[in-house]
Coordinates of C-alpha atoms and ligand atoms in Angstrom, one line a residue:
M1 CA 85.0 13.8 122.8
K2 CA 87.0 15.6 120.8
K3 CA 89.4 14.5 118.1
K4 CA 93.0 15.3 118.7
A5 CA 95.1 16.9 115.7
V6 CA 98.5 17.9 116.5
I7 CA 100.1 20.1 113.9
I8 CA 103.8 20.7 113.5
G9 CA 105.0 23.8 112.2
A10 CA 103.5 27.6 113.1
G11 CA 104.4 29.2 109.5
Y12 CA 101.4 30.7 107.7
G13 CA 99.9 27.1 106.7
G14 CA 100.1 25.5 109.8
L15 CA 98.5 28.0 111.6
A16 CA 95.5 28.6 108.5
L17 CA 94.8 24.1 108.7
A18 CA 95.1 24.6 112.6
N19 CA 92.1 26.9 112.7
L20 CA 90.0 25.6 110.3
L21 CA 90.1 22.0 112.3
A22 CA 89.4 23.8 115.8
K23 CA 86.4 25.6 114.0
A24 CA 85.0 22.1 113.3
G25 CA 85.7 21.2 116.2
Y26 CA 88.8 19.0 116.7
E27 CA 91.2 19.5 119.5
V28 CA 94.4 22.0 118.0
A29 CA 97.5 21.4 119.8
V30 CA 101.3 23.3 117.7
Y31 CA 104.2 22.2 117.9
E32 CA 107.4 25.3 116.8
K33 CA 111.2 24.8 116.7
N34 CA 111.4 28.4 116.9
P35 CA 110.2 30.9 119.7
S36 CA 107.9 32.3 117.5
A37 CA 104.9 31.4 114.8
G38 CA 105.0 32.9 111.2
G39 CA 108.0 29.9 109.7
R40 CA 109.3 32.4 106.7
I41 CA 106.7 35.3 107.9
Q42 CA 109.9 37.1 110.2
V43 CA 110.5 39.9 111.5
V44 CA 113.9 40.5 113.4
K45 CA 114.8 44.0 115.1
Q46 CA 118.1 45.7 115.1
N47 CA 119.6 49.5 116.0
G48 CA 116.2 50.5 116.3
F49 CA 115.2 49.2 112.9
T50 CA 112.1 46.6 112.2
F51 CA 113.5 44.3 109.4
D52 CA 110.4 42.1 107.9
L53 CA 113.2 39.5 106.0
G54 CA 110.1 37.2 104.7
P55 CA 107.6 38.1 102.4
S56 CA 105.5 41.7 101.8
W57 CA 103.8 41.0 98.5
Y58 CA 100.1 41.2 99.8
L59 CA 98.6 39.3 96.5
M60 CA 95.8 38.0 95.7
P61 CA 93.6 39.8 98.1
E62 CA 90.4 37.5 97.4
I63 CA 91.9 34.5 98.8
F64 CA 92.3 36.2 102.2
E65 CA 89.3 38.1 102.0
Q66 CA 87.3 34.4 100.8
Y67 CA 89.0 32.7 104.0
Y68 CA 88.8 35.2 106.7
Q69 CA 84.8 35.2 105.7
L70 CA 85.1 31.3 107.0
F71 CA 85.2 32.3 110.6
G72 CA 82.6 35.2 109.9
R73 CA 85.5 37.6 109.8
S74 CA 87.3 39.8 107.2
A75 CA 90.4 40.4 105.5
K76 CA 89.7 44.1 105.2
T77 CA 89.1 45.1 108.8
E78 CA 91.2 42.3 110.3
L79 CA 94.9 43.8 108.6
D80 CA 93.9 47.3 107.8
L81 CA 94.9 46.6 103.7
V82 CA 95.9 49.6 101.7
R83 CA 96.6 49.2 98.0
F84 CA 99.6 51.1 96.5
S85 CA 99.7 53.5 93.6
P86 CA 101.5 53.2 92.0
G87 CA 102.1 49.8 92.3
Y88 CA 106.0 49.6 92.4
K89 CA 108.9 50.9 90.5
V90 CA 111.5 48.8 88.2
W91 CA 115.2 49.5 86.8
S92 CA 115.7 47.6 83.7
E93 CA 119.6 48.5 83.9
G94 CA 121.2 50.9 82.0
Y95 CA 117.4 52.3 81.4
D96 CA 115.8 55.3 83.1
P97 CA 112.9 53.9 85.4
L98 CA 109.2 52.6 84.7
I99 CA 106.5 53.5 88.0
I100 CA 104.0 50.4 87.7
Q101 CA 101.1 51.9 88.4
G102 CA 98.9 48.5 89.1
D103 CA 96.0 49.8 86.3
V104 CA 96.4 48.3 82.8
D105 CA 94.6 51.4 81.4
K106 CA 97.3 54.1 83.0
D107 CA 100.7 50.5 82.1
M108 CA 99.2 50.7 79.0
T109 CA 100.6 54.1 77.9
T110 CA 104.3 53.7 79.9
F111 CA 104.3 50.2 77.3
E112 CA 103.1 52.0 74.1
A113 CA 105.9 54.7 74.8
I114 CA 108.6 51.6 74.6
E115 CA 107.1 49.8 71.9
P116 CA 104.7 51.1 68.8
G117 CA 101.7 48.8 69.2
A118 CA 102.2 47.2 73.1
G119 CA 99.4 49.8 75.1
K120 CA 96.4 47.6 73.1
K121 CA 98.4 44.2 73.3
L122 CA 98.9 44.4 77.1
Q123 CA 95.1 45.3 77.2
R124 CA 94.5 42.0 75.5
Y125 CA 97.4 40.4 77.6
V126 CA 96.1 41.5 80.8
T127 CA 92.5 40.2 79.5
R128 CA 93.9 36.8 79.1
S129 CA 96.0 36.5 82.5
S130 CA 93.2 37.2 83.8
Q131 CA 90.8 34.4 82.0
I132 CA 93.3 31.8 82.7
Y133 CA 93.4 33.0 86.7
E134 CA 89.6 33.0 86.1
V135 CA 89.7 29.3 85.7
A136 CA 92.3 28.6 87.6
V137 CA 90.5 30.1 90.7
K138 CA 87.5 28.4 89.9
H139 CA 88.5 24.6 88.8
A140 CA 91.9 24.5 89.9
L141 CA 93.3 25.9 92.5
Y142 CA 91.1 24.8 95.1
N143 CA 91.3 21.5 93.7
N144 CA 93.4 18.5 94.9
F145 CA 92.9 16.8 91.8
T146 CA 92.2 12.8 93.9
R147 CA 89.8 11.6 90.9
V148 CA 89.7 11.4 87.2
S149 CA 86.9 13.0 87.3
D150 CA 88.4 16.3 89.3
V151 CA 91.1 16.5 85.7
L152 CA 88.5 15.5 83.6
Q153 CA 85.6 18.3 84.7
W154 CA 83.7 20.2 81.7
P155 CA 84.7 23.1 82.6
L156 CA 88.3 22.6 82.4
L157 CA 88.0 20.3 79.6
R158 CA 86.1 23.0 77.4
Q159 CA 89.2 25.5 78.0
L160 CA 91.6 22.6 76.7
P161 CA 91.7 24.2 73.0
T162 CA 92.8 27.9 74.5
M163 CA 94.9 26.2 77.3
L164 CA 97.1 23.6 76.3
P165 CA 99.2 25.8 74.3
L166 CA 99.7 27.9 77.8
V167 CA 100.4 24.6 79.4
W168 CA 103.7 23.4 76.6
R169 CA 104.9 26.5 75.9
T170 CA 107.0 28.9 78.6
L171 CA 106.2 32.1 79.8
D172 CA 109.0 33.5 78.0
A173 CA 108.3 31.7 74.8
H174 CA 104.3 32.8 75.4
V175 CA 105.8 36.5 76.2
S176 CA 107.8 36.6 72.9
R177 CA 104.6 36.1 71.1
W178 CA 103.5 39.3 72.2
F179 CA 106.3 41.6 73.3
R180 CA 109.7 41.6 71.7
D181 CA 111.2 44.4 74.3
L182 CA 113.0 43.0 77.2
R183 CA 112.2 45.6 79.8
L184 CA 108.2 44.6 78.6
K185 CA 109.1 41.4 78.9
Q186 CA 110.8 41.1 82.5
L187 CA 107.3 42.9 83.8
L188 CA 105.7 40.3 82.7
E189 CA 107.9 37.4 83.8
Y190 CA 109.6 38.8 86.5
H191 CA 106.6 37.1 89.3
M192 CA 108.1 33.7 88.3
V193 CA 111.2 34.6 91.1
F194 CA 108.3 34.9 93.5
L195 CA 106.7 31.2 93.0
G196 CA 110.1 30.1 93.1
S197 CA 111.1 29.0 89.1
S198 CA 112.5 30.1 85.9
P199 CA 110.3 32.0 82.8
F200 CA 112.3 29.6 81.0
Q201 CA 110.8 27.0 82.6
A202 CA 107.7 28.1 84.3
P203 CA 104.7 26.8 81.7
A204 CA 102.5 29.9 80.2
V205 CA 99.5 29.4 82.5
Y206 CA 101.2 31.6 84.9
S207 CA 100.5 34.4 82.7
L208 CA 98.0 34.9 85.1
M209 CA 100.2 36.3 87.4
S210 CA 100.1 39.7 85.6
H211 CA 96.2 39.2 86.4
L212 CA 97.3 40.8 90.1
D213 CA 99.7 43.0 88.8
F214 CA 97.5 45.2 86.7
R215 CA 94.1 44.5 87.7
S216 CA 93.4 43.0 91.0
G217 CA 96.5 45.3 92.7
V218 CA 99.2 45.3 95.2
Y219 CA 98.3 45.7 99.0
Y220 CA 99.8 45.8 101.9
P221 CA 98.6 45.0 105.9
R222 CA 99.7 49.2 107.1
R223 CA 100.7 47.2 110.4
G224 CA 103.2 45.2 108.8
M225 CA 103.2 41.7 107.3
L226 CA 103.8 40.1 110.5
E227 CA 99.7 41.1 111.3
L228 CA 98.8 38.6 109.7
V229 CA 100.6 36.1 111.8
N230 CA 99.3 37.8 114.9
S231 CA 95.6 37.7 113.2
M232 CA 95.3 33.8 112.0
E233 CA 97.0 33.5 116.0
R234 CA 94.7 35.8 117.6
L235 CA 91.9 33.8 115.8
G236 CA 93.5 30.4 116.6
R237 CA 93.4 31.0 120.2
S238 CA 90.6 32.3 120.7
L239 CA 88.9 29.5 119.4
G240 CA 90.9 27.0 121.5
V241 CA 93.9 26.4 119.4
A242 CA 97.1 25.8 121.6
Y243 CA 100.7 27.1 120.6
H244 CA 104.0 25.3 121.4
Y245 CA 106.9 27.0 120.9
N246 CA 111.0 26.1 121.1
S247 CA 109.3 22.8 120.5
P248 CA 111.2 21.3 117.4
V249 CA 110.0 18.1 116.7
K250 CA 111.9 15.0 116.7
Q251 CA 109.5 11.6 115.3
I252 CA 105.7 11.1 114.2
V253 CA 105.0 8.7 115.7
L254 CA 104.0 5.2 114.8
D255 CA 102.1 2.0 115.1
G256 CA 102.4 0.0 112.0
H257 CA 100.5 2.2 109.6
Q258 CA 98.6 4.7 111.6
A259 CA 100.4 7.7 113.3
T260 CA 99.7 7.8 117.0
G261 CA 101.5 11.1 117.6
I262 CA 104.8 13.1 118.1
E263 CA 107.9 13.0 120.2
L264 CA 109.6 16.7 120.8
M265 CA 113.4 16.4 121.1
N266 CA 113.2 16.8 125.4
G267 CA 111.6 13.2 124.8
E268 CA 108.4 14.2 125.2
R269 CA 105.5 12.7 123.6
I270 CA 102.4 14.2 122.6
A271 CA 99.0 11.6 121.8
A272 CA 96.8 12.6 118.7
D273 CA 94.4 11.1 116.3
L274 CA 95.9 12.9 113.7
V275 CA 98.6 14.6 113.1
I276 CA 99.6 17.2 110.1
S277 CA 102.5 18.5 109.5
A278 CA 103.4 21.6 107.9
A279 CA 107.0 22.4 107.7
D280 CA 109.0 21.7 104.7
I281 CA 107.6 18.2 103.4
H282 CA 111.5 16.9 102.7
H283 CA 112.1 17.5 106.2
T284 CA 108.8 15.6 107.6
E285 CA 109.5 12.8 104.8
T286 CA 113.2 12.1 105.2
K287 CA 114.1 13.3 108.8
L288 CA 110.8 12.6 111.0
L289 CA 110.0 9.1 109.4
P290 CA 111.7 6.0 109.5
P291 CA 112.4 4.5 105.4
A292 CA 109.8 2.3 105.7
A293 CA 106.8 4.9 106.3
Q294 CA 108.1 7.9 104.2
S295 CA 105.9 8.2 100.7
Y296 CA 109.1 10.7 99.7
P297 CA 112.0 8.9 100.4
E298 CA 115.6 11.1 99.6
K299 CA 115.5 9.6 96.2
Y300 CA 112.1 10.8 95.2
W301 CA 113.6 14.4 95.8
Q302 CA 117.0 13.7 94.3
K303 CA 113.7 14.2 90.6
R304 CA 112.8 17.1 92.0
Q305 CA 113.7 20.8 91.7
P306 CA 113.8 22.9 95.3
G307 CA 112.6 26.6 94.9
P308 CA 115.6 29.4 94.5
G309 CA 117.7 29.7 98.2
A310 CA 118.5 33.4 99.1
L311 CA 121.0 36.1 100.5
L312 CA 118.6 38.5 102.2
V313 CA 120.2 42.1 102.6
A314 CA 118.9 43.8 105.0
L315 CA 120.2 47.6 105.6
G316 CA 119.4 50.8 108.1
I317 CA 120.2 53.8 106.2
K318 CA 120.6 57.6 107.2
G319 CA 118.6 60.4 106.2
K320 CA 115.7 60.0 102.9
L321 CA 115.8 57.8 100.0
P322 CA 112.7 59.8 97.6
N323 CA 113.2 57.8 95.0
L324 CA 112.5 54.6 96.0
Q325 CA 108.6 53.2 96.1
H326 CA 107.5 50.5 98.8
H327 CA 108.5 48.1 96.0
N328 CA 111.1 48.6 93.8
L329 CA 112.6 45.6 91.0
Y330 CA 116.1 45.9 89.4
F331 CA 116.8 43.6 86.8
V332 CA 119.9 42.6 84.8
N333 CA 120.3 42.8 81.0
K334 CA 121.7 39.5 81.0
W335 CA 118.2 38.0 81.6
R336 CA 118.1 35.0 80.8
E337 CA 121.8 34.0 82.2
N338 CA 120.8 34.9 85.4
F339 CA 117.9 32.6 85.7
A340 CA 120.2 29.8 83.8
A341 CA 122.5 30.5 86.7
I342 CA 120.2 29.2 89.2
Y343 CA 117.7 26.9 87.9
E344 CA 120.2 25.5 85.3
T345 CA 124.2 25.9 85.9
H346 CA 123.1 26.0 89.9
T347 CA 126.1 29.0 90.3
V348 CA 126.4 32.6 91.8
P349 CA 125.0 34.5 89.1
E350 CA 127.4 37.0 88.1
H351 CA 124.4 39.0 86.6
A352 CA 121.8 39.7 89.3
S353 CA 118.4 40.9 89.5
L354 CA 117.4 42.2 92.9
Y355 CA 113.8 42.8 94.5
V356 CA 114.2 45.3 97.6
C357 CA 111.2 46.7 99.5
N358 CA 111.4 49.9 101.3
P359 CA 109.2 49.7 103.8
T360 CA 108.8 52.7 105.6
K361 CA 107.9 54.6 102.6
T362 CA 104.3 53.3 104.0
D363 CA 105.4 52.7 107.9
P364 CA 107.7 55.2 109.0
S365 CA 107.4 53.1 112.1
L366 CA 110.1 50.7 110.7
A367 CA 113.2 53.0 111.4
P368 CA 114.3 55.1 113.9
P369 CA 112.9 59.1 112.8
E370 CA 115.0 60.5 109.6
H371 CA 116.3 56.9 108.6
E372 CA 115.5 54.3 105.8
N373 CA 114.6 50.8 106.2
L374 CA 116.1 48.3 103.8
F375 CA 115.5 44.8 102.6
V376 CA 117.7 43.1 99.5
L377 CA 116.6 39.7 98.3
L378 CA 119.3 38.3 96.2
P379 CA 117.6 34.9 94.2
L380 CA 120.0 31.9 94.0
P381 CA 120.4 28.4 93.5
A382 CA 118.9 25.7 96.0
G383 CA 121.8 24.3 98.0
V384 CA 124.3 26.8 97.2
T385 CA 126.0 28.5 99.9
L386 CA 128.6 31.9 99.4
T387 CA 132.2 31.8 100.5
P388 CA 132.6 34.5 102.6
Q389 CA 134.1 36.2 99.9
Q390 CA 132.0 35.6 97.2
E391 CA 128.6 36.6 100.4
A392 CA 131.2 40.0 100.9
A393 CA 131.0 40.7 96.7
C394 CA 126.7 40.0 97.0
V395 CA 126.4 42.9 99.5
K396 CA 128.9 44.9 97.4
K397 CA 127.4 44.9 94.4
I398 CA 124.0 45.2 96.1
V399 CA 125.2 48.1 97.8
K400 CA 126.1 49.4 94.7
I401 CA 122.9 48.7 92.9
L402 CA 120.7 50.3 95.8
T403 CA 123.1 54.1 94.7
E404 CA 122.2 53.9 90.9
M405 CA 118.6 53.4 92.3
S406 CA 118.4 55.4 95.0
G407 CA 120.1 57.9 93.0
E408 CA 122.0 59.3 96.2
S409 CA 126.4 58.9 95.8
D410 CA 126.7 59.3 99.3
L411 CA 124.3 55.7 100.7
P412 CA 127.0 53.5 101.4
K413 CA 128.7 55.7 103.9
R414 CA 124.7 56.1 104.8
I415 CA 124.4 52.5 106.2
V416 CA 124.0 52.4 110.0
S417 CA 122.8 49.2 110.1
R418 CA 123.2 46.2 108.4
L419 CA 122.3 42.5 108.9
I420 CA 123.3 39.3 106.5
Y421 CA 121.3 36.1 106.2
S422 CA 122.9 33.4 104.5
P423 CA 120.8 30.4 102.9
E424 CA 121.8 28.5 105.0
Q425 CA 120.1 29.9 107.9
F426 CA 116.8 28.6 106.1
S427 CA 117.7 25.6 106.4
E428 CA 118.9 26.1 110.3
Q429 CA 116.1 27.8 111.0
F430 CA 113.1 26.3 109.2
N431 CA 114.9 22.8 108.3
A432 CA 114.3 24.6 104.3
W433 CA 114.8 21.7 102.1
Q434 CA 118.0 22.6 100.1
Y435 CA 118.2 26.3 101.5
N436 CA 115.0 27.0 99.4
A437 CA 113.6 30.7 100.6
F438 CA 109.7 29.9 99.5
G439 CA 108.4 27.2 100.7
G440 CA 108.7 24.5 98.2
E441 CA 109.4 22.7 94.9
S442 CA 109.5 25.0 92.0
H443 CA 106.6 25.9 89.8
L444 CA 107.6 23.7 87.4
L445 CA 104.9 22.1 84.9
S446 CA 106.1 18.2 86.4
Q447 CA 105.4 20.0 89.7
S448 CA 102.3 21.9 89.6
V449 CA 98.5 21.6 90.4
M450 CA 98.3 17.5 89.9
F451 CA 101.5 16.4 89.7
R452 CA 102.5 18.8 92.9
T453 CA 103.7 16.5 96.0
R454 CA 100.6 15.2 97.8
N455 CA 99.0 16.4 101.3
R456 CA 98.6 13.2 102.6
S457 CA 101.4 10.1 103.4
K458 CA 100.8 7.3 100.8
K459 CA 102.6 5.2 103.9
V460 CA 100.9 6.8 107.0
S461 CA 96.7 6.2 107.1
N462 CA 96.4 9.8 109.4
L463 CA 99.6 11.8 108.5
Y464 CA 98.8 15.1 106.3
Y465 CA 101.0 17.7 104.9
V466 CA 99.7 21.4 104.4
G467 CA 101.7 24.7 103.2
A468 CA 103.7 26.1 100.1
G469 CA 105.6 22.5 99.5
T470 CA 102.3 20.7 99.0
L471 CA 99.3 21.6 96.0
P472 CA 98.5 24.1 95.4
G473 CA 102.2 25.9 96.0
I474 CA 104.1 29.0 97.0
G475 CA 103.1 31.9 98.8
L476 CA 100.7 33.1 101.7
P477 CA 97.8 32.7 99.0
M478 CA 98.4 29.7 98.4
C479 CA 98.8 28.9 101.8
L480 CA 95.6 29.3 102.6
I481 CA 94.5 27.4 99.7
S482 CA 96.1 24.2 100.9
A483 CA 95.1 24.7 104.1
Q484 CA 91.8 24.3 103.0
L485 CA 92.5 21.4 101.0
T486 CA 94.0 19.6 103.9
Y487 CA 91.1 19.9 105.8
K488 CA 89.2 18.7 102.3
R489 CA 90.8 15.6 102.8
I490 CA 91.6 15.4 106.3
T491 CA 87.0 15.3 106.2
G492 CA 86.7 13.7 103.4
N493 CA 85.2 16.4 101.6
R494 CA 85.7 16.5 97.9
R495 CA 83.9 19.0 96.0
R496 CA 86.0 21.2 94.7
G497 CA 86.2 24.9 95.3
P498 CA 86.6 26.8 98.3
L499 CA 85.2 25.4 101.9
T500 CA 82.1 27.1 102.4
K501 CA 81.2 28.0 106.4
E502 CA 78.8 25.2 105.9
D503 CA 82.1 23.0 105.7
I504 CA 83.5 23.5 109.3
Ligands
FAD1 C1 112.7 36.5 101.7 C2 110.9 35.8 101.4 C3 110.2 36.6 100.0 C4 109.0 36.1 100.0 N1 107.4 37.0 99.6 C5 106.4 36.6 99.2 C6 105.6 37.6 99.2 O1 106.3 38.7 98.6 N2 104.4 37.3 98.8 C7 104.2 35.8 98.6 O2 103.0 35.1 99.1 N3 104.9 34.5 99.7 C8 106.5 35.5 99.6 N4 107.1 34.5 100.3 C9 107.0 33.1 99.9 C10 106.0 32.8 102.2 O3 106.5 33.3 102.9 C11 105.9 31.5 101.8 O4 105.8 30.3 100.7 C12 105.7 30.7 103.3 O5 105.3 31.5 104.2 C13 105.5 29.5 103.8 O6 104.8 29.2 104.5 P1 105.4 27.9 105.4 O7 103.8 27.9 106.5 O8 104.4 26.2 104.1 O9 106.2 27.1 105.7 P2 107.6 28.1 106.6 O10 106.9 29.1 106.7 O11 108.8 27.3 106.7 O12 106.4 27.0 107.7 C14 106.9 25.7 108.3 C15 107.5 25.9 110.0 O13 107.6 24.7 110.5 C16 108.9 25.0 111.1 N5 109.5 23.4 111.4 C17 110.1 22.3 110.7 N6 110.6 21.8 111.4 C18 110.2 21.4 111.9 C19 110.1 20.3 113.5 N7 111.2 19.2 113.2 N8 109.7 20.4 114.1 C20 108.8 21.8 114.7 N9 108.7 23.0 113.7 C21 109.1 22.6 112.6 C22 109.3 26.1 111.1 O14 110.0 26.7 112.0 C23 108.4 26.9 110.3 O15 108.3 27.7 111.4 C24 108.3 34.9 100.8 C25 109.6 33.9 101.0 C26 110.7 34.5 101.8 C27 111.7 33.5 102.3

């Protein structure tokens, strides 16, 4: 008889693991509290606009490709990917905007124009980033680090002399050894926002992100990010995965140190041989398990740093915005103060950098004809809610910055649709820990790779975790790797590296 696995949560991590287990012959049922799949990948329709309120950067394309190849498919064809050229546009407060092509050979000219000598340095910096990226993908990301030999492996040890300084040094300290101009530093550090961390706290190994910007490239699925979810669910259905929506889980049912299934909020019990939670681990541990079965009780979380919260603002704009690209970034001069407010003083930043997505540049169907669709992400400290006055002030500031960026002085009058997603909605909708927007802990050194919250309960023998909250971390490609790591834990596969077709 087939073994039965239940998965709590139909976010990207849960969907990815469901497919692997189904392919391996498990009977898989996914229980999701919300009406549809995707979790933090979500779309809201309003007044003829389709607002994507979740991820929009499709990075690390080879990770998606490797996952799809396990099922004999290709991400390129499943998702109809387009590579952005240019990659994105950046406004550093007080300066003319910069266009980043996503190709180091072209972008070195931009660097050189700002700081003499920086062009050649960028090439060397990115070459180093690519080397770190390769080591990370080959030896760290697909590694569960369950044995001493997983840490003390020769390919990693060999890198120690060059890697150690990058482990102890912060990303900002590393970048500052190469470049002086704040605008250049911002371009090499901003990614830390998307990893839920600060360049002034995170280790310099995350300089690997510049490989993605300047070599690997920025992609987009032509039918929108929700296509990632639809494609996963289609694949799951073809493998026999059963999805149950509007089905919030109340508790994990235990018999001693064994999970025997789950109980839904409506009282229904579902028996299972294996329980996997793809919900935020803080929620799973502190709300779905009794204290005696918690490997990570509340006091554990008090010592951990969540990723940031966020205020999301989606705007429908009448007329076109020719000055914007699909991806746009606005960086404040008080760069350090902005990160300090979010991660150190936990206050609403006075000077806030923004990410602005204008997806109608790629897909005009996301707005009525002759309209544009804007999505703005303002990172905030975790656990902080905004008063109505603070929220209104933030929105006012955002509209002012958008007016500057777009060069359209009448932009405020052209707003025909407005949707505001407050930080606490992440908890209401997804049971997010401390309203964290991206799904997990910050990528501090103490919360990265082998130090990240583990993907298996230490107290309940057949309970596992998957998604951005566990190894290897935040973001969609990481969720695909997380699914493979958890699959390996479940099946006792201790081999390092990505799964192969033979493993499933
Ligand atoms: C605004 C924004 C922008 C982002 N930008 C990017 C980007 O550009 N690129 C990128 O790669 N990543 C980006 N991310 C991060 C990425 O979206 C997340 O890391 C990833 O989607 C997390 O997936 P997950 O499966 O771990 O968690 P989730 O998506 O949160 O899935 C967990 C699921 O569990 C469900 N659940 C919780 N509790 C229960 C319960 N008791 N019972 C049943 N179900 C439950 C939730 O409803 C949810 O559907 C962004 C995120 C946000 C919010």
